[in-house]
Coordinates of C-alpha atoms in Angstrom, one line a residue:
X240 CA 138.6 137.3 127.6
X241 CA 139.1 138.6 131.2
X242 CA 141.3 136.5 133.6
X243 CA 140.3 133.5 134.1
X244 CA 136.6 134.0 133.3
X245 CA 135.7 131.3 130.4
X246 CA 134.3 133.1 127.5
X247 CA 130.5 132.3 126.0
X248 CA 129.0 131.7 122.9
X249 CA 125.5 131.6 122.1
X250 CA 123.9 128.9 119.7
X251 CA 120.7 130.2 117.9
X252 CA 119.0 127.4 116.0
X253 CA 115.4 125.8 115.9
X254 CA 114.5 122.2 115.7
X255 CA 111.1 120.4 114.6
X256 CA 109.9 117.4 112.7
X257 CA 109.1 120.1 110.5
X258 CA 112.2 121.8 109.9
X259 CA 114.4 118.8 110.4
X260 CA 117.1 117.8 112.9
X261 CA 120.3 118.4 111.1
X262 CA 120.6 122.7 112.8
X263 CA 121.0 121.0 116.0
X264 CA 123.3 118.2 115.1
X265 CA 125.9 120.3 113.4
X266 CA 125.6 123.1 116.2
X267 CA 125.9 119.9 119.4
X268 CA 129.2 118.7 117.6
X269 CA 130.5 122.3 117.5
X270 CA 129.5 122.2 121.2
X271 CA 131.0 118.7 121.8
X272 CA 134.3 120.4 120.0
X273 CA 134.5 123.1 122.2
X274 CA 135.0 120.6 125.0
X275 CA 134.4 123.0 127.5
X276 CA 136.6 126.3 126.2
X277 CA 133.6 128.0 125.9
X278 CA 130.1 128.3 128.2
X279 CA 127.7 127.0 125.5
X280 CA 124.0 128.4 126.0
X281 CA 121.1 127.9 123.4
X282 CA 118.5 130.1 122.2
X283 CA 116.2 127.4 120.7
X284 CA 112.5 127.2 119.8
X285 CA 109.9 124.5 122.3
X286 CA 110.3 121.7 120.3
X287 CA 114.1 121.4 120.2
X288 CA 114.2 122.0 123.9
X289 CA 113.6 118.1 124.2
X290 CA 116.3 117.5 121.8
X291 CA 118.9 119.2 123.9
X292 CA 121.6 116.9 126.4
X293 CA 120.1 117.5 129.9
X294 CA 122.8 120.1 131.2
X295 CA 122.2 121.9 128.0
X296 CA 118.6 122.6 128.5
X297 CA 119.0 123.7 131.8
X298 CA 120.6 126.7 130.6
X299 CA 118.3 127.1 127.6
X300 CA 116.4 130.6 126.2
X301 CA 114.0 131.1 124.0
X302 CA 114.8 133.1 120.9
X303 CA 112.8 136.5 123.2
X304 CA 114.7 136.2 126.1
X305 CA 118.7 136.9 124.1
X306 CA 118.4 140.3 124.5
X307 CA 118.3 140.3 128.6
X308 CA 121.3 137.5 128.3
X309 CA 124.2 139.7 128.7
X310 CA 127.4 139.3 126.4
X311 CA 128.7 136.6 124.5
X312 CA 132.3 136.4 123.0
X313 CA 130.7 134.7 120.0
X314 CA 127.2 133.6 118.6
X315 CA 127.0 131.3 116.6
X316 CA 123.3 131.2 113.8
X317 CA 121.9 127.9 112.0
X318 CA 118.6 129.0 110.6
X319 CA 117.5 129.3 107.3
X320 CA 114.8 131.8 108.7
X321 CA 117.5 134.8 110.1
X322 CA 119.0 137.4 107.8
X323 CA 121.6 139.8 108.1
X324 CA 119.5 142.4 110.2
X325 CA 118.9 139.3 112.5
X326 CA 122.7 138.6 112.6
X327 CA 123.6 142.5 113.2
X328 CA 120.9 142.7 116.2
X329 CA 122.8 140.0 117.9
X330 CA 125.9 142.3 117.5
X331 CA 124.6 144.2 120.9
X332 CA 125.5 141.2 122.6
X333 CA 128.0 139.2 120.5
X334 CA 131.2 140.2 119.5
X335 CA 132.0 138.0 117.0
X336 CA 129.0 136.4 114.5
X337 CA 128.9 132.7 113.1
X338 CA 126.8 131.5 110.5
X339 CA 125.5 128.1 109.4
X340 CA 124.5 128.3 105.6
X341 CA 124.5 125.8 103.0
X342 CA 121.6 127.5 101.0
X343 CA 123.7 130.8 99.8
X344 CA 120.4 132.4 99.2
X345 CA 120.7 135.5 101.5
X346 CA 122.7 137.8 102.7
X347 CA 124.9 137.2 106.1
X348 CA 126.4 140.2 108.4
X349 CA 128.5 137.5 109.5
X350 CA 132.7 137.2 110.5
X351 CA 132.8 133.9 110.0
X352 CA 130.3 131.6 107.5
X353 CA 130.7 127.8 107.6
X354 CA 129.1 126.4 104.0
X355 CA 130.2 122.4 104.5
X356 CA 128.8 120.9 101.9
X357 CA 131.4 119.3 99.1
X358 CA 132.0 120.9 96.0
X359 CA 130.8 124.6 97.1
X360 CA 133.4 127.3 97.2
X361 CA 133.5 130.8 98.9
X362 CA 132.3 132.4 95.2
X363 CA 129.6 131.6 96.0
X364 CA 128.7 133.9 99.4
X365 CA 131.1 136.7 98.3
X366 CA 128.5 139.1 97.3
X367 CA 126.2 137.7 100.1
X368 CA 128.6 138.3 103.4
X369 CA 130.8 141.7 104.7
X370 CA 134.4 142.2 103.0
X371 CA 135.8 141.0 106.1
X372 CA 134.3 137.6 106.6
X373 CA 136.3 134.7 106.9
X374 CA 134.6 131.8 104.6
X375 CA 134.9 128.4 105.2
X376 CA 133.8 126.0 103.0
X377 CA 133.7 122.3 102.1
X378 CA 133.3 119.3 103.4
X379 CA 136.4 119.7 105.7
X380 CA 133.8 121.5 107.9
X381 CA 131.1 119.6 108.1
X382 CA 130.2 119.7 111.7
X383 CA 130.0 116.1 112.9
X384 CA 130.1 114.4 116.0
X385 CA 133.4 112.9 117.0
X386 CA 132.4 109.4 117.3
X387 CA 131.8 109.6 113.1
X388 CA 136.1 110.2 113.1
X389 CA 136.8 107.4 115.6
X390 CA 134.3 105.1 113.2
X391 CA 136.0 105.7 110.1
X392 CA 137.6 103.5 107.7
X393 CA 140.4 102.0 109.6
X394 CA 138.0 100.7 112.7
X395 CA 135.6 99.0 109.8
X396 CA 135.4 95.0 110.0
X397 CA 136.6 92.5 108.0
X398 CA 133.4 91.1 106.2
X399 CA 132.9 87.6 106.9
X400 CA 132.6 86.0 103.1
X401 CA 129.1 84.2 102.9
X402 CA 127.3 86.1 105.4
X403 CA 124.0 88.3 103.7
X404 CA 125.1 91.8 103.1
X405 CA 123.8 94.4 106.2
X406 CA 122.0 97.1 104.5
X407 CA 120.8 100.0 106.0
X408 CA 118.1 102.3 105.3
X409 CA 118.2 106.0 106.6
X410 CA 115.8 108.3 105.0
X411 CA 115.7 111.0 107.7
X412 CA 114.4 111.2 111.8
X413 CA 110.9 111.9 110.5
X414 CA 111.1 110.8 106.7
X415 CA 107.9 112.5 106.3
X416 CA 107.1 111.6 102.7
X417 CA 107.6 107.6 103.6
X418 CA 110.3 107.1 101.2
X419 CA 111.4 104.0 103.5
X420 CA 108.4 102.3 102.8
X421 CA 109.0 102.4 98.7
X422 CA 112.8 101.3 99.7
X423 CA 111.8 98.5 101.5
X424 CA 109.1 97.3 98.6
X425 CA 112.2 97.2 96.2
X426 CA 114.6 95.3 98.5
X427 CA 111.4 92.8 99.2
X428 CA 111.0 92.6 95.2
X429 CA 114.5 91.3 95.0
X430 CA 116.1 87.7 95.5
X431 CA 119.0 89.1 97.3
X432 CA 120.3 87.6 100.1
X433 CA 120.0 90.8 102.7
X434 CA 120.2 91.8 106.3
X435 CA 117.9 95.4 106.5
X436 CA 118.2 97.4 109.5
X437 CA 115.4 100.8 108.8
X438 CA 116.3 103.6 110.9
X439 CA 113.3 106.8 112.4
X440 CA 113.3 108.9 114.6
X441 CA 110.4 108.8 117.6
X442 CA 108.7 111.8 115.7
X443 CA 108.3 109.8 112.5
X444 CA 104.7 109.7 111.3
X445 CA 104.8 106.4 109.8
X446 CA 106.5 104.5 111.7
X447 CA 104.1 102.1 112.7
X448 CA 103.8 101.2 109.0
X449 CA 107.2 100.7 108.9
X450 CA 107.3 98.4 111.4
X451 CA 104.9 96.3 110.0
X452 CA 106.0 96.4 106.5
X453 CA 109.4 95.0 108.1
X454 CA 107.8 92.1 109.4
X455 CA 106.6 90.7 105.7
X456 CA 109.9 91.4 104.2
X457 CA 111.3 88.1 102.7
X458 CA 114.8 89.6 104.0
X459 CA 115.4 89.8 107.5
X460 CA 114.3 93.4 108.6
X461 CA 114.2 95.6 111.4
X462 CA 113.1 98.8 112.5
X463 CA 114.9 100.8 115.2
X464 CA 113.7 104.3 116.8
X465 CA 115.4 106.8 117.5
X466 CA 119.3 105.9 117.7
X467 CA 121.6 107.8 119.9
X468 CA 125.2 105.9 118.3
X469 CA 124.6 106.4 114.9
X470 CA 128.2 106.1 113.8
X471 CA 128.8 102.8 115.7
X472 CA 124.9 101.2 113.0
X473 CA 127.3 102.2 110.5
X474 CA 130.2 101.1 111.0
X475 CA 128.0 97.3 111.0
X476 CA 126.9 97.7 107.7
X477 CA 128.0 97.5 104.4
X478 CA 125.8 99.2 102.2
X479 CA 123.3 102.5 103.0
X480 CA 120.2 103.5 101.5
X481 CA 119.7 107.5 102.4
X482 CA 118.6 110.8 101.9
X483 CA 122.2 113.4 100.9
X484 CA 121.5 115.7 104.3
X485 CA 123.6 115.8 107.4
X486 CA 123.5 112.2 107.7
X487 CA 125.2 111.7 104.3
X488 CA 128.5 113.4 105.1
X489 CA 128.8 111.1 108.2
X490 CA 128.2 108.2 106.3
X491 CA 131.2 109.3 104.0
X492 CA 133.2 110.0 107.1
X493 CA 132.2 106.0 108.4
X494 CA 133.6 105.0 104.9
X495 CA 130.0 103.4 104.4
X496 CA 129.1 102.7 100.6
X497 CA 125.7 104.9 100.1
X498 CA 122.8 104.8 97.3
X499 CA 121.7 108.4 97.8
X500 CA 117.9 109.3 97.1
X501 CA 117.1 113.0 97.6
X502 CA 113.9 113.5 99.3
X503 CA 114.5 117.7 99.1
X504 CA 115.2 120.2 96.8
X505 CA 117.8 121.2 99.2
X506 CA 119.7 118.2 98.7
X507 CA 120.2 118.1 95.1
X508 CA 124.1 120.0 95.5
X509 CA 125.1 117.7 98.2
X510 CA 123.9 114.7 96.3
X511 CA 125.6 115.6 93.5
X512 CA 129.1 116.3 94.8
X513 CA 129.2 113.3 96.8
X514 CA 128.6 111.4 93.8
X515 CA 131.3 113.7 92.1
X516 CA 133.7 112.8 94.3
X517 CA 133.0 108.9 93.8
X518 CA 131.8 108.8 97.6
X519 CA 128.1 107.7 96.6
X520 CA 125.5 107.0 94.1
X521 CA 122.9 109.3 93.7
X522 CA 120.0 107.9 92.1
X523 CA 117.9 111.0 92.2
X524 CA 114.6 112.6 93.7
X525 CA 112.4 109.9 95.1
X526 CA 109.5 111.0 92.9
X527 CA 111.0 110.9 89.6
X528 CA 112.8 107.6 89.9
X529 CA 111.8 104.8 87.7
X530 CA 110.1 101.9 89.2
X531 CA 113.0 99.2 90.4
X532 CA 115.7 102.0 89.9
X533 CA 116.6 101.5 93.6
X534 CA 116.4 97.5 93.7
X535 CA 118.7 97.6 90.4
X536 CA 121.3 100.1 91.9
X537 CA 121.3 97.9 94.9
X538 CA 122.0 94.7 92.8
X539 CA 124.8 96.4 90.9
X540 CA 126.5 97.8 94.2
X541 CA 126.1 94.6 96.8
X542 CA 127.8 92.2 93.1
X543 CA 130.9 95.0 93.2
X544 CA 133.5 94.8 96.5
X545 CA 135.8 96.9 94.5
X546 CA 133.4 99.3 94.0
X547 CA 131.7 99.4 97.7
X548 CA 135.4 99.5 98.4
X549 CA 136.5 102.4 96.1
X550 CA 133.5 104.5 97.2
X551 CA 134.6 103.6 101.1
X552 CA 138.1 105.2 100.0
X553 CA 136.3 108.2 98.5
X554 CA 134.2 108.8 101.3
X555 CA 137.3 108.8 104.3
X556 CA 139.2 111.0 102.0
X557 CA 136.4 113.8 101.1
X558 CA 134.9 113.9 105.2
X559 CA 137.5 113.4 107.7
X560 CA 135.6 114.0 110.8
X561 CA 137.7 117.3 111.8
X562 CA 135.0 119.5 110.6
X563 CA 133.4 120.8 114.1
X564 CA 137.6 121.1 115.8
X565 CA 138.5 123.1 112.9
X566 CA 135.2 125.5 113.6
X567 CA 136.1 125.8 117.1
X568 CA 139.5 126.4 116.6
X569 CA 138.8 129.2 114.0
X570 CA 136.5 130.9 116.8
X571 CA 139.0 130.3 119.3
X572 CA 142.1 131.8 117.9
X573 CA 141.2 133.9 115.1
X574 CA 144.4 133.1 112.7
X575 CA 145.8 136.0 111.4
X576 CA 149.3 137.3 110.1
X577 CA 151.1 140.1 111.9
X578 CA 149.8 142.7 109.9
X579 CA 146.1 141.2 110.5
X580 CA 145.3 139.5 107.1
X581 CA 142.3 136.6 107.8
X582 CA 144.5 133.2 107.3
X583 CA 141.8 130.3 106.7
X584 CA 142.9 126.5 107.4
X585 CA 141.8 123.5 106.2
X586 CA 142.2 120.2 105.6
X587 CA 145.3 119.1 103.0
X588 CA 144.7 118.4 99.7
X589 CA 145.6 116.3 96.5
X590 CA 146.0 119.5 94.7
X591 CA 148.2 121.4 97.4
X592 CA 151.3 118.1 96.5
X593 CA 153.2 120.5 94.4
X594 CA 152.9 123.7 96.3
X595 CA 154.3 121.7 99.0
X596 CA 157.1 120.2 97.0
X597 CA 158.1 123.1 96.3
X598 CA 158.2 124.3 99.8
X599 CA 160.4 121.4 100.5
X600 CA 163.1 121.7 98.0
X601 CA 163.8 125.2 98.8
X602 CA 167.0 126.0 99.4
X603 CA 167.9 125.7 102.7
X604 CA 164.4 124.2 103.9
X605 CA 165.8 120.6 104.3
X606 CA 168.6 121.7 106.4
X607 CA 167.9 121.4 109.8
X608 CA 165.5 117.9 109.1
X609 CA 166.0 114.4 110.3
X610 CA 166.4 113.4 106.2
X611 CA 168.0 116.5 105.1
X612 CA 167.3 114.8 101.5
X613 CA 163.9 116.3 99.5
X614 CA 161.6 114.0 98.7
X615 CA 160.9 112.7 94.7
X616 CA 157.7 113.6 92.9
X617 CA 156.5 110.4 93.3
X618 CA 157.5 109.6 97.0
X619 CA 156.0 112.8 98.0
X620 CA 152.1 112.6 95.8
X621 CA 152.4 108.9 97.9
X622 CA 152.6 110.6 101.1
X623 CA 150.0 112.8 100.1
X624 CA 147.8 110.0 99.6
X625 CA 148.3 108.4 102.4
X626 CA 147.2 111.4 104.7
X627 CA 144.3 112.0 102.8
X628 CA 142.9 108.7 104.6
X629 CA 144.6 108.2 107.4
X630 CA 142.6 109.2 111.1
X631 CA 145.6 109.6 113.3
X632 CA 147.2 112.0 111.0
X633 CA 146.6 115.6 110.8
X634 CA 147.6 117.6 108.2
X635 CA 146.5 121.8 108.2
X636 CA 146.9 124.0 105.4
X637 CA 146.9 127.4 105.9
X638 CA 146.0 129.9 103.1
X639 CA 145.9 133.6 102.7
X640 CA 143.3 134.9 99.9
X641 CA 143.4 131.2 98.9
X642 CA 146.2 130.2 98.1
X643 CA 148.6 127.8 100.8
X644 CA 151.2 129.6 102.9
X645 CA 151.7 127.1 105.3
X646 CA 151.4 123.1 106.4
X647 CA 151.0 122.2 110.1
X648 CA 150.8 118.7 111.2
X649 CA 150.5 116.3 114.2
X650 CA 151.9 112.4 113.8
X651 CA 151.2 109.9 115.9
X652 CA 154.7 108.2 116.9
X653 CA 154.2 105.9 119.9
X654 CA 153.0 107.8 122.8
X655 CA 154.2 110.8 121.6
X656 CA 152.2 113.2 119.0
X657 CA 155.2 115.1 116.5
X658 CA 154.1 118.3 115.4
X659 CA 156.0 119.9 112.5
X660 CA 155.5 123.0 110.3
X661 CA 156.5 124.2 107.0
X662 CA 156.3 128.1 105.5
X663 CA 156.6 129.3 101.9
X664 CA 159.5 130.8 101.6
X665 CA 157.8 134.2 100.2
X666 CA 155.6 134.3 103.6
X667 CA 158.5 134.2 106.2
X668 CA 158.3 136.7 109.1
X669 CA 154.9 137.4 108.9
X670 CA 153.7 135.1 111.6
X671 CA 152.2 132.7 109.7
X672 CA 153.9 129.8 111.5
X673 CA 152.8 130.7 115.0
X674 CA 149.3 131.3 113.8
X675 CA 149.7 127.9 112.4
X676 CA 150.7 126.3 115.7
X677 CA 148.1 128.1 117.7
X678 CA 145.7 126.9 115.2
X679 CA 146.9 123.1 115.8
X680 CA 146.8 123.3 119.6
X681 CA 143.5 124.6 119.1
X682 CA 142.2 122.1 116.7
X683 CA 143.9 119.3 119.2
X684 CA 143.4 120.4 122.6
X685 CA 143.2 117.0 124.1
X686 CA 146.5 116.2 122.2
X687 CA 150.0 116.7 124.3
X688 CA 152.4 117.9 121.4
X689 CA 155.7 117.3 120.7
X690 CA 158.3 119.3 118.6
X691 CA 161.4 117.5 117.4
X692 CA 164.0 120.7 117.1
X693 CA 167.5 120.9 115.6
X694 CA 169.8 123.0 118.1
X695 CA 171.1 125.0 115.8
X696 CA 167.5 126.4 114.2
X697 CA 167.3 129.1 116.1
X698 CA 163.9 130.4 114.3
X699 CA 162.1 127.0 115.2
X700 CA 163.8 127.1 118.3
X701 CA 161.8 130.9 119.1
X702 CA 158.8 129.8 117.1
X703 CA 158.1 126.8 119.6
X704 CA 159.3 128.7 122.3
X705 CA 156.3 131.6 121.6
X706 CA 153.5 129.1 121.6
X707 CA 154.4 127.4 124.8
X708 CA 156.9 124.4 124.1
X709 CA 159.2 123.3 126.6
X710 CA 160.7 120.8 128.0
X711 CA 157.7 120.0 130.4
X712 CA 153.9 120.3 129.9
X713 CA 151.3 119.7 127.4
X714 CA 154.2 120.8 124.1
X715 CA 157.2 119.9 124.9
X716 CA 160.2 120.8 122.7
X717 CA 163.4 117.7 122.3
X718 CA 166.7 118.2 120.6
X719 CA 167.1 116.0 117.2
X720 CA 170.7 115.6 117.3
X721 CA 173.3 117.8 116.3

């Protein structure tokens, strides 16, 4: 980046009833991230043109006109169609390339590969993507919109005991195979006491059906087109009925119970780690099921609170809404060591507790704190747990090669945001802790920092100091006392 001149980054993704709407959506909440940072233009086919917010389509290309766009810091690819000699043409004008994949079917000449759906791991593109590509992976980076975050468990209402139970049914914009319709048939062929809302997009091809199949439900049914607030539909129900794509992992996010029915091939490994990770049901591929396998799945689920509530938990803890942030701050700062090893950070984990614990009852580590005392075992798996679902919190771990090296973390304290960080021991002087902060202020760029500094730690003191704290500004640094 030159002066002041705000660096660009080129989307390339296509968008159809065909091919689905879920490219777009991931790449529009990587936009929505950026917030700005970076001048966002898209290289999209005719069809998602109308999909596009207003400014955005202004500056649109077609896929043949890139080469004549001049330069772009970054460019970022979500399409199944492009293959590494795609991605290393687009090195004439992009510095930096960013794939998109959740298929790990072909190779990537890519420096940084996004693979959000849960359960997956990096193995599985190492043979498909250059020896220096960063690879993220998980459900930490799904790419959602922010309002999915701000909708999550904690903004839920209190159901009111005797009303019907609101059940949603999402089966895709287009839902071209009608799987709505046989979802609504076995709600009708039930006795209970329901509230359906069925969601389509404008594109749908059956709509019309659907509309009039919701006026003969026996529950109260009805049919809405094309949605702009998806987050806000689910955060008013209590149970969804939906296909495991895009839409899934924002439902998990939402903390809304799901019966997952896969209407694509493609959606078997999402399907199934959701239900791994107790965040949904998945009942299958909607042509296989067995007649009433829906309508008893839905009986089970709406007689269980614990369990809608259990799989709410599941859901807020495996998607925390951070996903597209922590994509844009990984383009916008790059974290790296001194000596230029890739660092890739992520969301915390259950199974980072005693690498962490161990970090804090190092000798010496405690020293400077508020509570100079270490935490127990058991104090410190609680805290653990707690961040796992909380949505103020943030809590980054940084890893080298995979394995943790550092924990960065923002806490909401009044008006004030704390930041804090914590290095293993073995990893000290490398400049893992300033990539760590850069990485934070990157993640949170809306969020005015505050570090809490002993005066007599002269490293945090210079650490704080290097990324910008003060006693003024955006990060501001205040003395604990002596």
């Amino acid at each position: 980046m030159t002066g002041n001149k705000t660096p660009r980054l080129l989307f390339r993704f296509d968008a159809s009833a065909t091919v689905g709407w879920g490219h777009m959506a991931r790449c529009l909440a990587l936009d929505e991230a950026l917030g700005g940072r970076m001048e966002s233009v898209f290289a999209v086919n005719e069809e998602a043109l109308t999909g596009l917010p207003p400014a955005a389509r202004e500056t649109a290309l077609s896929p043949g006109a890139i080469a004549g766009s001049g330069t772009f810091t970054a460019a970022v690819v979500d399409h199944y169609g492009m293959r590494a000699e795609d991605e290393t043409r687009l090195r004439a004008i992009a510095r930096k390339i960013v794939v998109l994949d959740d298929l790990a079917d072909r190779h990537h000449d890519a420096d940084l590969l996004v693979d959000a759906l849960p359960g997956g791991g990096p193995e599985r593109y190492r043979k498909l993507v250059p020896s220096a590509c960063r690879i993220l992976t998980g459900a930490d980076f799904a790419s959602l919109h922010p309002r999915f975050r701000t909708a999550r468990l904690a903004d839920r209402k209190t159901r009111i005991e005797g009303n019907p139970l609101k059940v949603l049914v999402s089966m895709g914009a287009t839902d071209p195979s009608d799987v709505s319709r046989r979802v609504l048939k076995e709600i009708d062929a039930t006795d209970l006491p329901l509230s359906v809302t069925v969601v389509l997009g404008s594109a749908a091809p059956h709509r019309d059906g659907i509309r009039a199949l919701c006026r003969k439900m026996r529950q109260p049914t009805e049919l809405l087109v094309g949605v702009e607030d998806m987050a806000s539909l689910y955060g008013a129900h209590d149970i969804a009925i939906g296909a495991p794509g895009v839409s899934a992992l924002e439902r998990a996010c939402v903390g809304l119970p799901t019966l997952l029915v896969m209407t694509a091939d493609n959606q078997l490994h999402v399907g199934r780690a959701l239900a791994d990770a107790g965040a949904a049901i998945n009942l299958g591929k909607a042509e296989t099921l067995a007649p009433d396998a829906i309508a008893a799945a839905l009986s089970d689920l709406a007689g269980d609170a614990e369990a809608r509530s259990a799989m709410a938990r599941q859901g807020c803890a495996l998607v925390d809404g951070l996903g597209a942030p922590r994509i844009a701050a990984h383009i916008l700062t790059d974290p790296k060591t001194k000596d230029s090893a890739a660092l890739v950070a992520r969301r915390l984990k259950t199974e980072d507790a005693a690498t962490i614990l161990r970090w804090q009852t190092a000798p010496g580590a405690r020293r400077f704190s508020r509570n100079p005392e270490p935490p127990t075992e058991a104090q410190h798996a609680a805290w653990v747990a707690s961040r796992l679902i909380s949505r103020e919190a943030v809590t980054e771990v940084l890893t080298l090669d995979g394995e943790p090296v550092a924990m960065v973390r923002s806490d909401e304290r009044g008006e004030e945001n704390e930041v804090s960080v914590i290095v293993a021991p073995e990893q000290m002087g490398r400049g893992v802790g300033t990539a760590a902060i850069r990485y934070l202020q990157a993640l949170l760029p809306q969020t005015s920092l505050t570090a809490y500094i002993h005066p007599e730690n002269e490293g945090s003191l210079r650490l704080f100091s290097a990324c910008g704290f003060g006693s003024s500004g955006p990060y501001r640094m205040r003395m604990l006392d002596a």
